[in-house]
């Protein structure tokens, strides 16, 4: 069978073309490539074009070029949504990954009824995020079961999604209810790949539990943690359904994450060029943040 790639005597694309294997591979890849072009590349290109060629919604800004971007970066509502999004990410990422790692470590032990516990942890993943938001939205209502439970132990009713101080934390709890179990599966798989001989060698050297975790588990889990950190960051940048269903960015903009701001700007305010520019800014931020995370994790691994 012909091999597609660079061999000792140079590329073998010609062999692949003559044997027909390259055509077969492209035929199988075609549906995925078409979907990527239609659903990802074309909308991204359209958003970039609209952001540069359509006039800004507010007067006083350039009709072409970077007018939409200067308008957005001078809009306090958009700046506040960026600030809220970064605050959300700073809290939710460590919470989700920390809890997922703790659960993965617990599930890696020989627990009684381990299958039942894993099923309970993965159950929220099987429920669509919008449905989870509706269910937990009922639970966190001022007259909901969570406040009823708090009343039984003498804690006064909490505002949760109606409080400017608690609404973002409530969204974080709802998002984490789904995310923790999902990321736990990746970390548990990473833990199962660590060779037991490393732990045996550490025990022979007299390492205690914390030293085995710090010097064996974490270094061996670094590649999995890097994937989970990057994928979790991207997913949390794109959180939309819980915010739109439960708070619509309120109260007073305290949960107005950037995806909700893009939706509100484009489909409720009719500012499609501003929404397109905000989308481009979101993509750029995701690339920069993920690049920094990836570089930090790989440099630490090398050291």
CSV table of C-alpha atoms in Angstrom, one decimal:
chain,number,residue,atom,x,y,z
A,1,UNK,CA,0.0,0.0,0.0
A,2,UNK,CA,1.3,3.4,-0.9
A,3,UNK,CA,2.3,5.7,1.9
A,4,UNK,CA,1.4,9.4,1.8
A,5,UNK,CA,4.2,11.5,3.3
A,6,UNK,CA,7.9,12.3,3.0
A,7,UNK,CA,10.1,9.3,2.7
A,8,UNK,CA,13.9,8.9,2.1
A,9,UNK,CA,13.6,9.8,-1.5
A,10,UNK,CA,11.1,12.7,-1.0
A,11,UNK,CA,7.3,13.1,-1.0
A,12,UNK,CA,5.2,10.1,-2.0
A,13,UNK,CA,2.1,12.0,-3.0
A,14,UNK,CA,2.6,10.8,-6.5
A,15,UNK,CA,2.5,7.1,-5.4
A,16,UNK,CA,-0.6,7.9,-3.4
A,17,UNK,CA,-2.3,9.6,-6.4
A,18,UNK,CA,-1.4,6.7,-8.7
A,19,UNK,CA,-2.7,4.1,-6.3
A,20,UNK,CA,-5.9,6.0,-5.6
A,21,UNK,CA,-5.5,5.9,-1.8
A,22,UNK,CA,-5.3,9.7,-1.6
A,23,UNK,CA,-8.5,10.1,-3.5
A,24,UNK,CA,-10.2,7.5,-1.2
A,25,UNK,CA,-8.9,9.4,1.8
A,26,UNK,CA,-10.2,12.7,0.5
A,27,UNK,CA,-13.6,11.1,-0.3
A,28,UNK,CA,-14.0,9.9,3.2
A,29,UNK,CA,-12.8,13.3,4.6
A,30,UNK,CA,-15.1,15.3,2.2
A,31,UNK,CA,-18.2,15.4,4.5
A,32,UNK,CA,-16.2,16.6,7.4
A,33,UNK,CA,-14.3,19.2,5.3
A,34,UNK,CA,-17.5,20.5,3.8
A,35,UNK,CA,-19.1,20.8,7.3
A,36,UNK,CA,-16.0,22.7,8.6
A,37,UNK,CA,-16.1,25.1,5.6
A,38,UNK,CA,-19.8,25.8,5.8
A,39,UNK,CA,-20.2,25.9,9.6
A,40,UNK,CA,-16.9,27.3,10.7
A,41,UNK,CA,-14.7,28.9,8.1
A,42,UNK,CA,-17.4,30.6,6.0
A,43,UNK,CA,-19.2,32.2,9.0
A,44,UNK,CA,-15.9,33.4,10.4
A,45,UNK,CA,-14.9,34.9,7.1
A,46,UNK,CA,-18.3,36.6,6.7
A,47,UNK,CA,-18.1,38.0,10.2
A,48,UNK,CA,-14.6,39.4,9.5
A,49,UNK,CA,-15.8,40.9,6.2
A,50,UNK,CA,-18.9,42.5,7.8
A,51,UNK,CA,-16.9,43.9,10.6
A,52,UNK,CA,-14.6,45.7,8.2
A,53,UNK,CA,-17.0,46.7,5.4
A,54,UNK,CA,-20.3,47.7,7.1
A,55,UNK,CA,-20.7,51.0,9.0
A,56,UNK,CA,-20.8,51.2,12.8
A,57,UNK,CA,-24.2,51.5,14.5
A,58,UNK,CA,-23.2,54.8,16.2
A,59,UNK,CA,-22.3,58.0,14.3
A,60,UNK,CA,-18.8,59.4,14.5
A,61,UNK,CA,-16.9,56.3,13.6
A,62,UNK,CA,-15.3,55.3,10.3
A,63,UNK,CA,-17.7,53.5,7.9
A,64,UNK,CA,-15.0,51.2,6.6
A,65,UNK,CA,-12.0,49.5,8.2
A,66,UNK,CA,-11.8,49.5,12.0
A,67,UNK,CA,-14.8,51.7,12.7
A,68,UNK,CA,-16.8,48.9,14.3
A,69,UNK,CA,-13.8,47.9,16.5
A,70,UNK,CA,-13.2,51.5,17.8
A,71,UNK,CA,-16.9,51.8,18.4
A,72,UNK,CA,-17.0,48.5,20.4
A,73,UNK,CA,-13.9,49.3,22.4
A,74,UNK,CA,-15.4,52.7,23.4
A,75,UNK,CA,-18.7,51.1,24.4
A,76,UNK,CA,-18.9,50.7,28.2
A,77,UNK,CA,-21.5,47.9,27.8
A,78,UNK,CA,-19.1,45.8,25.6
A,79,UNK,CA,-16.1,46.5,27.9
A,80,UNK,CA,-18.2,45.4,30.9
A,81,UNK,CA,-19.2,42.2,29.1
A,82,UNK,CA,-15.5,41.5,28.5
A,83,UNK,CA,-14.7,42.2,32.2
A,84,UNK,CA,-17.5,39.9,33.3
A,85,UNK,CA,-16.3,37.2,30.9
A,86,UNK,CA,-12.7,37.2,32.2
A,87,UNK,CA,-14.0,37.3,35.8
A,88,UNK,CA,-16.2,34.3,35.0
A,89,UNK,CA,-13.2,32.4,33.4
A,90,UNK,CA,-10.9,33.2,36.3
A,91,UNK,CA,-13.3,31.6,38.7
A,92,UNK,CA,-14.9,28.8,36.7
A,93,UNK,CA,-11.8,27.2,35.2
A,94,UNK,CA,-10.0,26.5,38.5
A,95,UNK,CA,-13.2,25.4,40.1
A,96,UNK,CA,-14.2,22.9,37.4
A,97,UNK,CA,-10.7,21.5,36.8
A,98,UNK,CA,-9.9,21.3,40.6
A,99,UNK,CA,-13.2,19.5,41.3
A,100,UNK,CA,-12.8,17.2,38.3
A,101,UNK,CA,-9.3,16.2,39.4
A,102,UNK,CA,-10.5,15.5,42.9
A,103,UNK,CA,-13.4,13.4,41.6
A,104,UNK,CA,-11.0,11.6,39.2
A,105,UNK,CA,-8.6,10.8,42.0
A,106,UNK,CA,-11.5,9.5,44.1
A,107,UNK,CA,-12.9,7.4,41.2
A,108,UNK,CA,-9.4,6.0,40.5
A,109,UNK,CA,-9.5,4.3,44.0
A,110,UNK,CA,-11.3,1.0,44.6
A,111,UNK,CA,-14.5,2.6,45.9
A,112,UNK,CA,-17.6,0.5,46.8
A,113,UNK,CA,-20.3,0.8,44.1
A,114,UNK,CA,-17.8,2.6,41.9
A,115,UNK,CA,-20.0,2.1,38.8
A,116,UNK,CA,-22.9,3.8,40.5
A,117,UNK,CA,-20.8,6.8,41.5
A,118,UNK,CA,-19.4,7.2,38.0
A,119,UNK,CA,-22.9,7.0,36.5
A,120,UNK,CA,-24.1,9.7,38.9
A,121,UNK,CA,-21.1,11.9,38.0
A,122,UNK,CA,-21.7,11.5,34.2
A,123,UNK,CA,-25.5,11.8,34.4
A,124,UNK,CA,-25.5,15.7,34.1
A,125,UNK,CA,-23.3,15.3,30.9
A,126,UNK,CA,-26.1,13.4,29.2
A,127,UNK,CA,-28.6,16.2,29.8
A,128,UNK,CA,-28.5,19.1,27.3
A,129,UNK,CA,-27.1,22.3,28.9
A,130,UNK,CA,-30.4,24.2,28.2
A,131,UNK,CA,-32.4,21.5,30.0
A,132,UNK,CA,-30.0,21.6,32.9
A,133,UNK,CA,-30.3,25.4,33.1
A,134,UNK,CA,-34.1,25.1,33.3
A,135,UNK,CA,-34.0,22.5,36.0
A,136,UNK,CA,-31.4,24.3,38.1
A,137,UNK,CA,-33.1,27.6,37.4
A,138,UNK,CA,-36.2,26.3,39.2
A,139,UNK,CA,-34.0,25.0,42.0
A,140,UNK,CA,-32.4,28.4,42.5
A,141,UNK,CA,-35.6,30.5,42.3
A,142,UNK,CA,-36.2,32.7,45.4
A,143,UNK,CA,-39.1,30.4,46.4
A,144,UNK,CA,-37.3,27.3,45.1
A,145,UNK,CA,-36.1,24.1,46.9
A,146,UNK,CA,-32.6,25.4,47.5
A,147,UNK,CA,-33.9,28.3,49.6
A,148,UNK,CA,-36.3,25.9,51.3
A,149,UNK,CA,-33.3,23.7,52.2
A,150,UNK,CA,-31.3,26.7,53.5
A,151,UNK,CA,-34.3,27.7,55.6
A,152,UNK,CA,-34.3,24.4,57.4
A,153,UNK,CA,-30.8,25.2,58.7
A,154,UNK,CA,-31.5,28.8,59.6
A,155,UNK,CA,-30.0,30.6,56.6
A,156,UNK,CA,-32.2,33.4,55.2
A,157,UNK,CA,-33.4,33.2,51.6
A,158,UNK,CA,-30.8,34.1,49.0
A,159,UNK,CA,-31.4,36.0,45.8
A,160,UNK,CA,-29.3,33.8,43.6
A,161,UNK,CA,-30.1,34.8,40.0
A,162,UNK,CA,-31.9,38.0,41.1
A,163,UNK,CA,-28.9,39.3,43.0
A,164,UNK,CA,-26.2,41.2,41.3
A,165,UNK,CA,-23.7,39.7,43.8
A,166,UNK,CA,-24.8,36.1,43.4
A,167,UNK,CA,-26.1,35.8,39.8
A,168,UNK,CA,-22.6,35.1,38.3
A,169,UNK,CA,-21.8,32.6,41.0
A,170,UNK,CA,-25.1,30.8,40.4
A,171,UNK,CA,-24.3,30.6,36.6
A,172,UNK,CA,-20.9,29.2,37.5
A,173,UNK,CA,-22.5,26.5,39.7
A,174,UNK,CA,-24.9,25.6,36.9
A,175,UNK,CA,-22.2,25.4,34.3
A,176,UNK,CA,-19.9,23.4,36.6
A,177,UNK,CA,-22.7,20.9,37.4
A,178,UNK,CA,-22.4,19.7,33.8
A,179,UNK,CA,-18.7,20.4,33.2
A,180,UNK,CA,-17.1,18.8,36.2
A,181,UNK,CA,-18.3,15.3,35.4
A,182,UNK,CA,-17.4,15.7,31.7
A,183,UNK,CA,-13.8,16.7,32.4
A,184,UNK,CA,-13.4,14.1,35.1
A,185,UNK,CA,-13.7,11.4,32.5
A,186,UNK,CA,-10.6,12.7,30.6
A,187,UNK,CA,-8.6,13.1,33.9
A,188,UNK,CA,-9.6,9.6,35.0
A,189,UNK,CA,-8.4,8.2,31.7
A,190,UNK,CA,-5.1,10.0,32.2
A,191,UNK,CA,-4.7,8.6,35.7
A,192,UNK,CA,-5.2,5.1,34.4
A,193,UNK,CA,-2.4,5.6,31.9
A,194,UNK,CA,0.2,6.3,34.6
A,195,UNK,CA,2.5,3.3,35.0
A,196,UNK,CA,2.0,1.7,38.5
A,197,UNK,CA,5.8,1.1,38.7
A,198,UNK,CA,6.3,4.8,39.2
A,199,UNK,CA,4.2,4.8,42.4
A,200,UNK,CA,6.0,1.7,43.5
A,201,UNK,CA,9.4,3.3,43.0
A,202,UNK,CA,8.2,6.4,44.9
A,203,UNK,CA,7.0,4.3,47.8
A,204,UNK,CA,10.3,2.5,48.0
A,205,UNK,CA,12.0,5.9,48.2
A,206,UNK,CA,9.8,6.7,51.2
A,207,UNK,CA,7.4,9.3,49.5
A,208,UNK,CA,4.2,10.0,51.3
A,209,UNK,CA,0.8,10.5,49.6
A,210,UNK,CA,1.2,14.2,48.9
A,211,UNK,CA,4.8,13.7,47.5
A,212,UNK,CA,3.5,10.9,45.2
A,213,UNK,CA,0.8,13.2,43.9
A,214,UNK,CA,3.1,16.2,43.4
A,215,UNK,CA,6.1,14.4,41.9
A,216,UNK,CA,4.4,11.5,40.1
A,217,UNK,CA,0.7,12.1,39.4
A,218,UNK,CA,0.8,15.8,38.3
A,219,UNK,CA,3.9,15.4,36.0
A,220,UNK,CA,2.4,12.3,34.4
A,221,UNK,CA,-1.0,14.0,34.0
A,222,UNK,CA,0.4,17.2,32.5
A,223,UNK,CA,-0.5,16.4,28.9
A,224,UNK,CA,-4.1,15.5,29.9
A,225,UNK,CA,-4.4,18.6,32.1
A,226,UNK,CA,-3.2,20.8,29.2
A,227,UNK,CA,-5.9,19.4,27.0
A,228,UNK,CA,-8.6,19.8,29.7
A,229,UNK,CA,-7.5,23.4,30.5
A,230,UNK,CA,-7.5,24.5,26.9
A,231,UNK,CA,-10.8,22.7,25.9
A,232,UNK,CA,-12.4,23.9,29.1
A,233,UNK,CA,-11.3,27.5,28.5
A,234,UNK,CA,-12.7,27.5,25.0
A,235,UNK,CA,-16.0,25.9,26.2
A,236,UNK,CA,-16.4,28.5,28.9
A,237,UNK,CA,-15.7,31.4,26.5
A,238,UNK,CA,-18.7,30.1,24.5
A,239,UNK,CA,-21.2,29.7,27.4
A,240,UNK,CA,-24.5,31.1,26.2
A,241,UNK,CA,-27.6,28.9,26.9
A,242,UNK,CA,-27.7,29.2,30.8
A,243,UNK,CA,-27.2,33.0,30.6
A,244,UNK,CA,-29.8,33.5,27.9
A,245,UNK,CA,-32.4,31.2,29.5
A,246,UNK,CA,-32.0,32.2,33.2
A,247,UNK,CA,-30.8,35.8,33.4
A,248,UNK,CA,-30.5,37.3,29.8
A,249,UNK,CA,-27.3,39.0,31.1
A,250,UNK,CA,-28.9,40.6,34.2
A,251,UNK,CA,-29.4,41.7,36.8
A,252,UNK,CA,-27.7,45.0,35.8
A,253,UNK,CA,-25.3,43.2,33.4
A,254,UNK,CA,-23.7,41.1,36.1
A,255,UNK,CA,-24.0,37.9,34.0
A,256,UNK,CA,-23.6,39.5,30.5
A,257,UNK,CA,-21.0,37.2,29.1
A,258,UNK,CA,-19.5,38.0,25.7
A,259,UNK,CA,-21.6,35.4,23.9
A,260,UNK,CA,-24.8,36.9,25.3
A,261,UNK,CA,-23.6,40.4,24.4
A,262,UNK,CA,-23.0,39.3,20.8
A,263,UNK,CA,-26.5,37.7,20.6
A,264,UNK,CA,-28.1,40.8,22.1
A,265,UNK,CA,-26.2,43.2,19.9
A,266,UNK,CA,-26.8,41.3,16.7
A,267,UNK,CA,-30.3,39.9,17.0
A,268,UNK,CA,-32.1,42.1,19.5
A,269,UNK,CA,-30.5,45.5,18.8
A,270,UNK,CA,-30.0,44.9,15.1
A,271,UNK,CA,-26.3,45.9,15.2
A,272,UNK,CA,-25.0,43.0,13.0
A,273,UNK,CA,-21.7,44.7,12.1
A,274,UNK,CA,-21.0,45.3,15.8
A,275,UNK,CA,-21.9,41.7,16.5
A,276,UNK,CA,-19.6,40.6,13.7
A,277,UNK,CA,-16.7,42.7,15.1
A,278,UNK,CA,-17.4,41.4,18.6
A,279,UNK,CA,-17.2,37.8,17.3
A,280,UNK,CA,-13.8,38.5,15.7
A,281,UNK,CA,-12.6,40.0,19.0
A,282,UNK,CA,-13.9,36.9,20.8
A,283,UNK,CA,-12.0,34.5,18.4
A,284,UNK,CA,-8.8,36.6,18.8
A,285,UNK,CA,-9.1,36.5,22.6
A,286,UNK,CA,-9.7,32.7,22.6
A,287,UNK,CA,-6.6,32.2,20.4
A,288,UNK,CA,-4.4,34.5,22.6
A,289,UNK,CA,-5.6,33.0,25.9
A,290,UNK,CA,-5.3,29.4,24.7
A,291,UNK,CA,-1.9,30.1,23.2
A,292,UNK,CA,-0.6,31.5,26.5
A,293,UNK,CA,-2.0,28.5,28.4
A,294,UNK,CA,-0.5,26.1,26.0
A,295,UNK,CA,2.9,27.8,26.1
A,296,UNK,CA,2.9,27.9,29.9
A,297,UNK,CA,2.0,24.2,30.2
A,298,UNK,CA,4.6,23.1,27.7
A,299,UNK,CA,7.4,25.3,29.1
A,300,UNK,CA,6.7,24.0,32.6
A,301,UNK,CA,6.8,20.4,31.2
A,302,UNK,CA,10.2,21.1,29.6
A,303,UNK,CA,11.6,22.5,32.9
